[in-house]
CSV table of C-alpha atoms and ligand atoms in Angstrom, one decimal:
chain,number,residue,atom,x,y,z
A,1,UNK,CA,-1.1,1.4,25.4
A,2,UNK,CA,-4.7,1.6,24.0
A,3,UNK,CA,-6.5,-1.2,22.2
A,4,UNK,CA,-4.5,-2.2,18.7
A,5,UNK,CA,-6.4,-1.3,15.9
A,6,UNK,CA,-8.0,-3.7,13.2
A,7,UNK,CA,-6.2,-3.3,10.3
A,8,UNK,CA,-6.4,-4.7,6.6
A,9,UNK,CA,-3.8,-4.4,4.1
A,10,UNK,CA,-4.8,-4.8,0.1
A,11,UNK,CA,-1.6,-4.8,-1.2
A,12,UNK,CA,0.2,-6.3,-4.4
A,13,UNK,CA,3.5,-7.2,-3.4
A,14,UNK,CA,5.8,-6.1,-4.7
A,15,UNK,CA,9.1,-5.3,-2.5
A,16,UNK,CA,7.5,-2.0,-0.7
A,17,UNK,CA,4.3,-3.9,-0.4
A,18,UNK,CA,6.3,-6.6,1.7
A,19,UNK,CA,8.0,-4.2,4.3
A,20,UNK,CA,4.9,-2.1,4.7
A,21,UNK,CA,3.5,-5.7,5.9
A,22,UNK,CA,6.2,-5.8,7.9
A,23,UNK,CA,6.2,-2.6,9.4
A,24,UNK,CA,2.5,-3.8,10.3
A,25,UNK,CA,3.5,-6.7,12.0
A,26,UNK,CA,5.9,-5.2,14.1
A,27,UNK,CA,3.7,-2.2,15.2
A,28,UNK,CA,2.1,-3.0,18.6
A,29,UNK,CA,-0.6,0.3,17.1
A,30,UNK,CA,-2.5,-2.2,15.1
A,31,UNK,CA,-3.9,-5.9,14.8
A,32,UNK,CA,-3.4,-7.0,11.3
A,33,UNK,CA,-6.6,-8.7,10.8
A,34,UNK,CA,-6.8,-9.4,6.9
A,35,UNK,CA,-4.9,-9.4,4.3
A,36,UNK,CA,-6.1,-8.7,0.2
A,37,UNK,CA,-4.1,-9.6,-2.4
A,38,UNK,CA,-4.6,-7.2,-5.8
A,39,UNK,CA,-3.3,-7.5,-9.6
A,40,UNK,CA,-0.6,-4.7,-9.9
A,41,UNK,CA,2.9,-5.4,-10.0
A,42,UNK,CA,2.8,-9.0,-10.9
A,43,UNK,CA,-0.3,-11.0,-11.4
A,44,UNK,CA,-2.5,-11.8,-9.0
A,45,UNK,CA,-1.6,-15.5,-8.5
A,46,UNK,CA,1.9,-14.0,-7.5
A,47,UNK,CA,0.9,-11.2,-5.2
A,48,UNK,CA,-1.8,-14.0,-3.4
A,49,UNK,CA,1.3,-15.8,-3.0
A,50,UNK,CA,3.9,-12.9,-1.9
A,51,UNK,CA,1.6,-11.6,0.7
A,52,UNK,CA,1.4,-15.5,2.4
A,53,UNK,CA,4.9,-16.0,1.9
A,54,UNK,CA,5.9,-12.3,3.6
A,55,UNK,CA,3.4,-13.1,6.7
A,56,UNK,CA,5.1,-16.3,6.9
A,57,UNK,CA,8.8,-14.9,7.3
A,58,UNK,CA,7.4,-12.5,10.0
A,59,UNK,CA,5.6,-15.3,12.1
A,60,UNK,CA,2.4,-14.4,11.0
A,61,UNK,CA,0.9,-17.1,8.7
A,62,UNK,CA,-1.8,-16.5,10.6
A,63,UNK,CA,-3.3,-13.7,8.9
A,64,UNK,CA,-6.0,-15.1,6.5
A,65,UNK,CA,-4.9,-14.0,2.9
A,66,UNK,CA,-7.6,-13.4,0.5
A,67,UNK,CA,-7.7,-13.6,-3.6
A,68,UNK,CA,-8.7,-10.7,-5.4
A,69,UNK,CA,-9.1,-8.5,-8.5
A,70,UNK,CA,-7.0,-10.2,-11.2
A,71,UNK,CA,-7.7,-7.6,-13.8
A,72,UNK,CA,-8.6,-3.8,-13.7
A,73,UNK,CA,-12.2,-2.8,-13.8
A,74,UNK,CA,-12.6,-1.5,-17.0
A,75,UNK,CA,-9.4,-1.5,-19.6
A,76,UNK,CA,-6.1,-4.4,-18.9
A,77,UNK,CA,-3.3,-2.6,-16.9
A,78,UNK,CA,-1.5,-1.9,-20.0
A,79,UNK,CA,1.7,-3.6,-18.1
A,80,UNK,CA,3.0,-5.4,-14.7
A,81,UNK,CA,6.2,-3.8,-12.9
A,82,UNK,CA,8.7,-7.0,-12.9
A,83,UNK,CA,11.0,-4.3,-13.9
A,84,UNK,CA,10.8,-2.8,-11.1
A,85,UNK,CA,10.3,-5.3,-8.5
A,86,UNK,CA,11.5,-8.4,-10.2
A,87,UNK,CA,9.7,-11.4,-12.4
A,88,UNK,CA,8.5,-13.2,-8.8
A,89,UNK,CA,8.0,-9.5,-7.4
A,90,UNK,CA,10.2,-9.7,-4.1
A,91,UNK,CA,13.3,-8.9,-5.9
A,92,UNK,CA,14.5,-12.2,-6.9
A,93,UNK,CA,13.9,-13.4,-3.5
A,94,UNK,CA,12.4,-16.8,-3.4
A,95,UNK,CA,10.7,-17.2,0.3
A,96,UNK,CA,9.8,-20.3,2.4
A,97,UNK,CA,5.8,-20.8,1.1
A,98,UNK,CA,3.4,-20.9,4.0
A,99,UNK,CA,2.2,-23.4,6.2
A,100,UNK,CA,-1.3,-21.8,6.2
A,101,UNK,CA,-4.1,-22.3,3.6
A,102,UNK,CA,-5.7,-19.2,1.8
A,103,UNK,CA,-8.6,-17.9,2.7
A,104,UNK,CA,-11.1,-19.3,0.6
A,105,UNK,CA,-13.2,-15.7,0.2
A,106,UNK,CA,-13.4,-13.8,-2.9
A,107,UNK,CA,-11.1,-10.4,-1.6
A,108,UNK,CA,-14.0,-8.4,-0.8
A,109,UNK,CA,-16.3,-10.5,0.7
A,110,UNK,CA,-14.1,-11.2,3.0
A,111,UNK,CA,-13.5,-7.4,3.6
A,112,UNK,CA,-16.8,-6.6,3.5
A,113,UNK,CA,-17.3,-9.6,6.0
A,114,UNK,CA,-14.9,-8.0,8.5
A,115,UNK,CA,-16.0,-5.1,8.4
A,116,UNK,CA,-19.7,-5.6,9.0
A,117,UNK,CA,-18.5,-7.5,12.1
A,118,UNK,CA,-15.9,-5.7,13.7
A,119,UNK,CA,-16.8,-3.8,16.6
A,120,UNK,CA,-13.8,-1.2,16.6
A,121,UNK,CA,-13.6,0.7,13.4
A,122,UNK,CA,-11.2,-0.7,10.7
A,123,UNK,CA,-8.6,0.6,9.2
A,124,UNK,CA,-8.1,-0.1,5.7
A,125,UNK,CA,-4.8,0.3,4.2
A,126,UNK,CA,-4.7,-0.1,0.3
A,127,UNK,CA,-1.2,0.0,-1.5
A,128,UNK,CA,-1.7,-1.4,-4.8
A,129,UNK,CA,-4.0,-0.5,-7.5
A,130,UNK,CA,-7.7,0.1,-5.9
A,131,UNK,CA,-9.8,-2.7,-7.9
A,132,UNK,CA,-10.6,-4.2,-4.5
A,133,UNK,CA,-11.6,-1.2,-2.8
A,134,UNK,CA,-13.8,0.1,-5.6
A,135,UNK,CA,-15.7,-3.0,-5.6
A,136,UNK,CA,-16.4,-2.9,-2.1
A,137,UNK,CA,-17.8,0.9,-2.4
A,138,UNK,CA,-20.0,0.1,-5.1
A,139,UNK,CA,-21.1,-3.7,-4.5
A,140,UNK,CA,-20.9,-3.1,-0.5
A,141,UNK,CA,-22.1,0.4,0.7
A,142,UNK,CA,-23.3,-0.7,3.7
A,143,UNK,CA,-19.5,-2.4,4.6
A,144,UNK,CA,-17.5,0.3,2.6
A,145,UNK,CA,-19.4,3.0,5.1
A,146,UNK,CA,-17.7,1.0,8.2
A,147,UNK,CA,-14.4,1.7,7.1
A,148,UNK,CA,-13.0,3.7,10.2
A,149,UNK,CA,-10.2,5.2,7.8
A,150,UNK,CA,-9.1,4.5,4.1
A,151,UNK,CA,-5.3,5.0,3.9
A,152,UNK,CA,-4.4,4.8,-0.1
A,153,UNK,CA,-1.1,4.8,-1.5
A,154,UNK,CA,-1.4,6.7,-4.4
A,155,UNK,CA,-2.0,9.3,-7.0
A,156,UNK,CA,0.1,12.8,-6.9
A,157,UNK,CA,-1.2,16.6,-6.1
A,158,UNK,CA,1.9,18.1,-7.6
A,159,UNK,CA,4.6,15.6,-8.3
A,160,UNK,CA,3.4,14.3,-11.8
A,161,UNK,CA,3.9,11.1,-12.2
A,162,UNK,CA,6.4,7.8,-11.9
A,163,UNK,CA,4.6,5.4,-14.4
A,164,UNK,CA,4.3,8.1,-17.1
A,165,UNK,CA,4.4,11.7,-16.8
A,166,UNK,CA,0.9,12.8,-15.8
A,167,UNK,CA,0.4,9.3,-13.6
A,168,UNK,CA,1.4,7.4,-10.5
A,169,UNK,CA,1.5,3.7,-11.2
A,170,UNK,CA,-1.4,2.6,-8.7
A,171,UNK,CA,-3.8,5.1,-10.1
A,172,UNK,CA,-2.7,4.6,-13.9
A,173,UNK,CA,-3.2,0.5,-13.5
A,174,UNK,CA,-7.1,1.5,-12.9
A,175,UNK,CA,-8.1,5.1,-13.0
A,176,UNK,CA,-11.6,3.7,-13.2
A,177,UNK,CA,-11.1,2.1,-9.7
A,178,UNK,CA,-9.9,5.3,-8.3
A,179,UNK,CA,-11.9,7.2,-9.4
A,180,UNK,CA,-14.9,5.3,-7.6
A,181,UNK,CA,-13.2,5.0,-4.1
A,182,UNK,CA,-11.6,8.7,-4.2
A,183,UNK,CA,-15.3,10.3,-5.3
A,184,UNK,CA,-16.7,8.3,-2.7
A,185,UNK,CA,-17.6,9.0,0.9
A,186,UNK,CA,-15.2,6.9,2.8
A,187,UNK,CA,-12.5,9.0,5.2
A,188,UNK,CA,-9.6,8.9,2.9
A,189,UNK,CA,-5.8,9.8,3.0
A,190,UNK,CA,-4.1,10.2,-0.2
A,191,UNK,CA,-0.3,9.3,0.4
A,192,UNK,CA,1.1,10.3,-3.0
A,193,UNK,CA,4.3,10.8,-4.8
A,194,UNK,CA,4.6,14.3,-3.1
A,195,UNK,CA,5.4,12.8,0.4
A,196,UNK,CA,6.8,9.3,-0.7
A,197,UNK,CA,9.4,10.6,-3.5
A,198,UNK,CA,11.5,12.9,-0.9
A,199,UNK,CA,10.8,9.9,1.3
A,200,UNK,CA,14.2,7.7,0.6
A,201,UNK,CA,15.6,5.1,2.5
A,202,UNK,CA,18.9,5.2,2.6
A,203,UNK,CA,21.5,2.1,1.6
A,204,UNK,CA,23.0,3.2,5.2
A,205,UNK,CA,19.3,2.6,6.8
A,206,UNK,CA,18.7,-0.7,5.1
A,207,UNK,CA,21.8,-2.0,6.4
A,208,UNK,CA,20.6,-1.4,10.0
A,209,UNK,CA,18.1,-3.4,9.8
A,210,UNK,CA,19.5,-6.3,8.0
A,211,UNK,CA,22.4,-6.5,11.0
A,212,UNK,CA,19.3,-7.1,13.4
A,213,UNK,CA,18.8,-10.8,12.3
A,214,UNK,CA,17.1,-12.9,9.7
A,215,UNK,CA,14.1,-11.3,8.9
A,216,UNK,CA,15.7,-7.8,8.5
A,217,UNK,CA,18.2,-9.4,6.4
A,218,UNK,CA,15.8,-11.0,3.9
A,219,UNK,CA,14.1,-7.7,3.6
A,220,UNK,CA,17.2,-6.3,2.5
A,221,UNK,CA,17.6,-8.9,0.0
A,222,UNK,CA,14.7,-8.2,-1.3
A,223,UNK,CA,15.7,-4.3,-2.2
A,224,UNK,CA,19.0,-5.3,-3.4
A,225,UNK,CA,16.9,-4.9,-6.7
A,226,UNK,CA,15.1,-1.7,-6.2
A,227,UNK,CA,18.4,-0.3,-4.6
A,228,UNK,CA,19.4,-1.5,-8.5
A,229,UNK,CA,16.5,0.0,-10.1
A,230,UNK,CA,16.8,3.6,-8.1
A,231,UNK,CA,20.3,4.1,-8.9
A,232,UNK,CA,19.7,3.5,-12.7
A,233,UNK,CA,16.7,5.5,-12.6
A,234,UNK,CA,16.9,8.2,-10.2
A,235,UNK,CA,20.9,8.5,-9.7
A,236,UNK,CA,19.9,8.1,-5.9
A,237,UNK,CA,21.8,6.0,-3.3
A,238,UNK,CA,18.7,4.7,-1.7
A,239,UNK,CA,15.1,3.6,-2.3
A,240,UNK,CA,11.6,5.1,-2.0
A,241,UNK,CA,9.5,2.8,-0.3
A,242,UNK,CA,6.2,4.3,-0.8
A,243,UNK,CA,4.0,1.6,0.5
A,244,UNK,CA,5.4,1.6,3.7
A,245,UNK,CA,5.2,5.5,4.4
A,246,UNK,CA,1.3,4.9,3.8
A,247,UNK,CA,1.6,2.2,6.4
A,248,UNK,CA,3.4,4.7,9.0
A,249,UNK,CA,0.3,6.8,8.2
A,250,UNK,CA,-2.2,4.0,9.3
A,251,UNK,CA,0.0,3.2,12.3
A,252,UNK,CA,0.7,6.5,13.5
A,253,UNK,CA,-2.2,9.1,12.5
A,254,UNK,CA,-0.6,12.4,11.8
A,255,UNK,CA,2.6,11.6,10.9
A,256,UNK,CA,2.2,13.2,6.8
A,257,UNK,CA,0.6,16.8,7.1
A,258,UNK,CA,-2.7,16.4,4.7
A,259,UNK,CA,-5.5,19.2,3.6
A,260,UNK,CA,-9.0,18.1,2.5
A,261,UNK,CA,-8.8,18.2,-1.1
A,262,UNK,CA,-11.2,17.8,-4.2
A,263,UNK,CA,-9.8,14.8,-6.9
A,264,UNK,CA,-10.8,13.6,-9.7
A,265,UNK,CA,-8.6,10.9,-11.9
A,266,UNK,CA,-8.4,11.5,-15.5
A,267,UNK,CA,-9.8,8.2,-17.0
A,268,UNK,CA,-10.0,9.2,-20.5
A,269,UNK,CA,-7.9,7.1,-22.8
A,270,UNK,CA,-5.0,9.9,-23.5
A,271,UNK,CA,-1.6,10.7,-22.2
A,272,UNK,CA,-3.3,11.9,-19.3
A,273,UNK,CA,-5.0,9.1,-18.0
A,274,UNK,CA,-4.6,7.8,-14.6
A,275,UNK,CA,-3.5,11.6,-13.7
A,276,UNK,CA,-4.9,12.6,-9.9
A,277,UNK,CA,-6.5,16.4,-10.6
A,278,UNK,CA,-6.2,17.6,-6.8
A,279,UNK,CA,-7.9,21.0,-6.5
A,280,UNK,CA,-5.3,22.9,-4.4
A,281,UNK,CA,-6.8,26.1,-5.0
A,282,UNK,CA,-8.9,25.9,-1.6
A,283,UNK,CA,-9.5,23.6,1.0
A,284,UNK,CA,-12.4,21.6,0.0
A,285,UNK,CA,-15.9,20.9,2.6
A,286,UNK,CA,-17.6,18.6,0.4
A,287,UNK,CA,-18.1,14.8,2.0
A,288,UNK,CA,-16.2,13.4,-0.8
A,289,UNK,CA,-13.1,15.2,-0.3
A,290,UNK,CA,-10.1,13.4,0.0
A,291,UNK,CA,-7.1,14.2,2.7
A,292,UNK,CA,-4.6,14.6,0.8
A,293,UNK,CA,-0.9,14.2,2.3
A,294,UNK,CA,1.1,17.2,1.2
A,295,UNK,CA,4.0,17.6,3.8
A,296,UNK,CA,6.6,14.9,5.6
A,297,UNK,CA,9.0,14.5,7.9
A,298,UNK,CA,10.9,12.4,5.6
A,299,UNK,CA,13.9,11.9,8.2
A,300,UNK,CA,11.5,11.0,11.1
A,301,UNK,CA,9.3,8.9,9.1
A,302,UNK,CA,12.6,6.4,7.8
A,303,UNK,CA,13.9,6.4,11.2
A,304,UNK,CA,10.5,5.0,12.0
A,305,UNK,CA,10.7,2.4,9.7
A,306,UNK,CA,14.2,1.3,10.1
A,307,UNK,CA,13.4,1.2,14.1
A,308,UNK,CA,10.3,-1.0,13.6
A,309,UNK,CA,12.0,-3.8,11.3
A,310,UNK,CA,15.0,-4.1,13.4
A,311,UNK,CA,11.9,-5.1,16.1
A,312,UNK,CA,11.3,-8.0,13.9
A,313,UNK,CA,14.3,-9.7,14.9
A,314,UNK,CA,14.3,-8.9,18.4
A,315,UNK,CA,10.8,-10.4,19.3
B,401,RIB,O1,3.8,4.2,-7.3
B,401,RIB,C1,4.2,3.3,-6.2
B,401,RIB,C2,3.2,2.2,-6.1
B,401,RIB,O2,3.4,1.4,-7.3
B,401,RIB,C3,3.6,1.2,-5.0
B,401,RIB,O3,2.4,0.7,-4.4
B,401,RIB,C4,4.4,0.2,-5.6
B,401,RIB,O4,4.3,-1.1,-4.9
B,401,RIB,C5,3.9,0.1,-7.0
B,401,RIB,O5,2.9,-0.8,-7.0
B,402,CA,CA1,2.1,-1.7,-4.0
């Protein structure tokens, strides 16, 4: 087994946020080194406090957890997603609160910190809206430029969108933010609603891993409410957990099929905004292209997840 690779999560959990942090923690692949909180679903007090609490119930309270972005760049999110993922944002679940304090670092310094220090590139895994990321890329360069991958959760080449029609919900709660880390020079994967929507987890799946002990169980309770929300809103018997794909991606290069891509968000103010314009007329050579994830193998990729939370109670 080769070295683990670091690995930071910026999340805003949010019930896929907290089993793609689980899927970290139980994947031997990668050393979770850092974790950033982000506005998004719930506020950013909530999602500091989700990502703590998640580490926590996996054993791994020792993961610093760093504050940041509690607004979008430029205009408010126009609204939070307790709809979707509950008032608290883990479903209704009320976790044990950690034993560890927070890291006292601003988000992106402490990024930035870690990654002008780490010898072995870092991977950077962002699942919630990009606020963090794009202040990194424009306040740090010289940090941003030691990212050894950027894996983003977000955006859509040909799926429309989930938050309105033209937008996916990470993208749409700052396009500005986006815009700046998907125009910039940083490797980048784009795992958007065409590989995470055919990507669903079925009620028969999350019941494996909830028979494998506590943890697996509490993640379970945690989708009871997007298991809720799919069947109202999709007419599906099962969830998309989008985050977590993106996490498979950073823990198993290779596993979505992506082609270098030009994007550009739409971040005027009309019905398009937070739209992801991917130019799939040609495959693109310019340094700013993005790699953007266009096929899965959706059956393979839940069987990877439901195997890798079952671990969590097997340790
Ligand atoms: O569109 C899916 C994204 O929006 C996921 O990151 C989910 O957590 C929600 O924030
Ligand atoms: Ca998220």
């Amino acid at each position: 087994m080769p070295e683990p690779r670091p690995l930071v999560i910026d999340t805003d959990p949010g019930i896929d946020d907290a089993l793609a942090l689980l899927l970290a923690v139980a994947s031997p692949e990668v050393d979770l080194r850092l974790v950033t909180s982000v506005h998004g679903n719930v506020e950013v007090g909530q999602t500091t406090e989700n990502a703590r609490r998640v580490l926590h119930l996996a054993g791994r309270a020792d993961v610093p957890v760093a504050a940041g972005a509690r607004e979008s760049l430029v205009y408010p999110q126009p609204e939070r997603a307790g709809h979707v993922h509950g008032a608290g944002g883990l479903g209704g679940v009320e976790l044990p609160p950690s034993p560890a304090p927070l890291d006292p670092r601003p988000a992106v310094v402490a990024l930035a910190d870690l990654l002008m220090t780490s010898v072995a590139p870092v991977t950077v895994a962002a699942i919630g809206p990009m606020t963090n990321l794009a202040l990194l890329v424009t306040g740090f360069p010289e940090a941003a430029a030691r990212i050894g991958r950027l894996v983003v959760m977000g955006g859509s080449a040909a799926r429309g969108g989930n938050v309105t029609a033209a937008a996916e919900f990470n993208v749409w709660a700052d396009p500005e933010a986006a815009q700046a880390v998907l125009s910039s020079t940083v490797p980048t994967v784009m795992v958007g609603l065409d590989v995470t929507l055919p990507t669903v987890l079925p009620a028969a799946g999350i019941a494996r891993f909830a028979a494998a002990g506590p943890v697996g169980a509490t993640a379970a309770a945690m989708l009871g409410q997007y298991v809720q929300h799919a069947r109202s809103s999709y007419g599906t018997d099962g969830v998309v957990v989008h985050d977590a794909l993106a996490l498979t991606e950073a823990i198993a290069p290779g596993t979505l099929g992506t082609v270098r891509r030009d994007v550009v968000v739409d971040t005027t103010l009309g019905a398009g905004r937070g739209q992801t314009l991917v130019d799939r007329r040609s495959v693109s050579a310019a340094a700013t292209a993005v790699d953007v994830a266009e096929t899965v193998d959706s059956a393979a990729a839940v069987e990877f997840l439901i195997e890798r939370l079952q671990r969590l109670d097997r340790r």
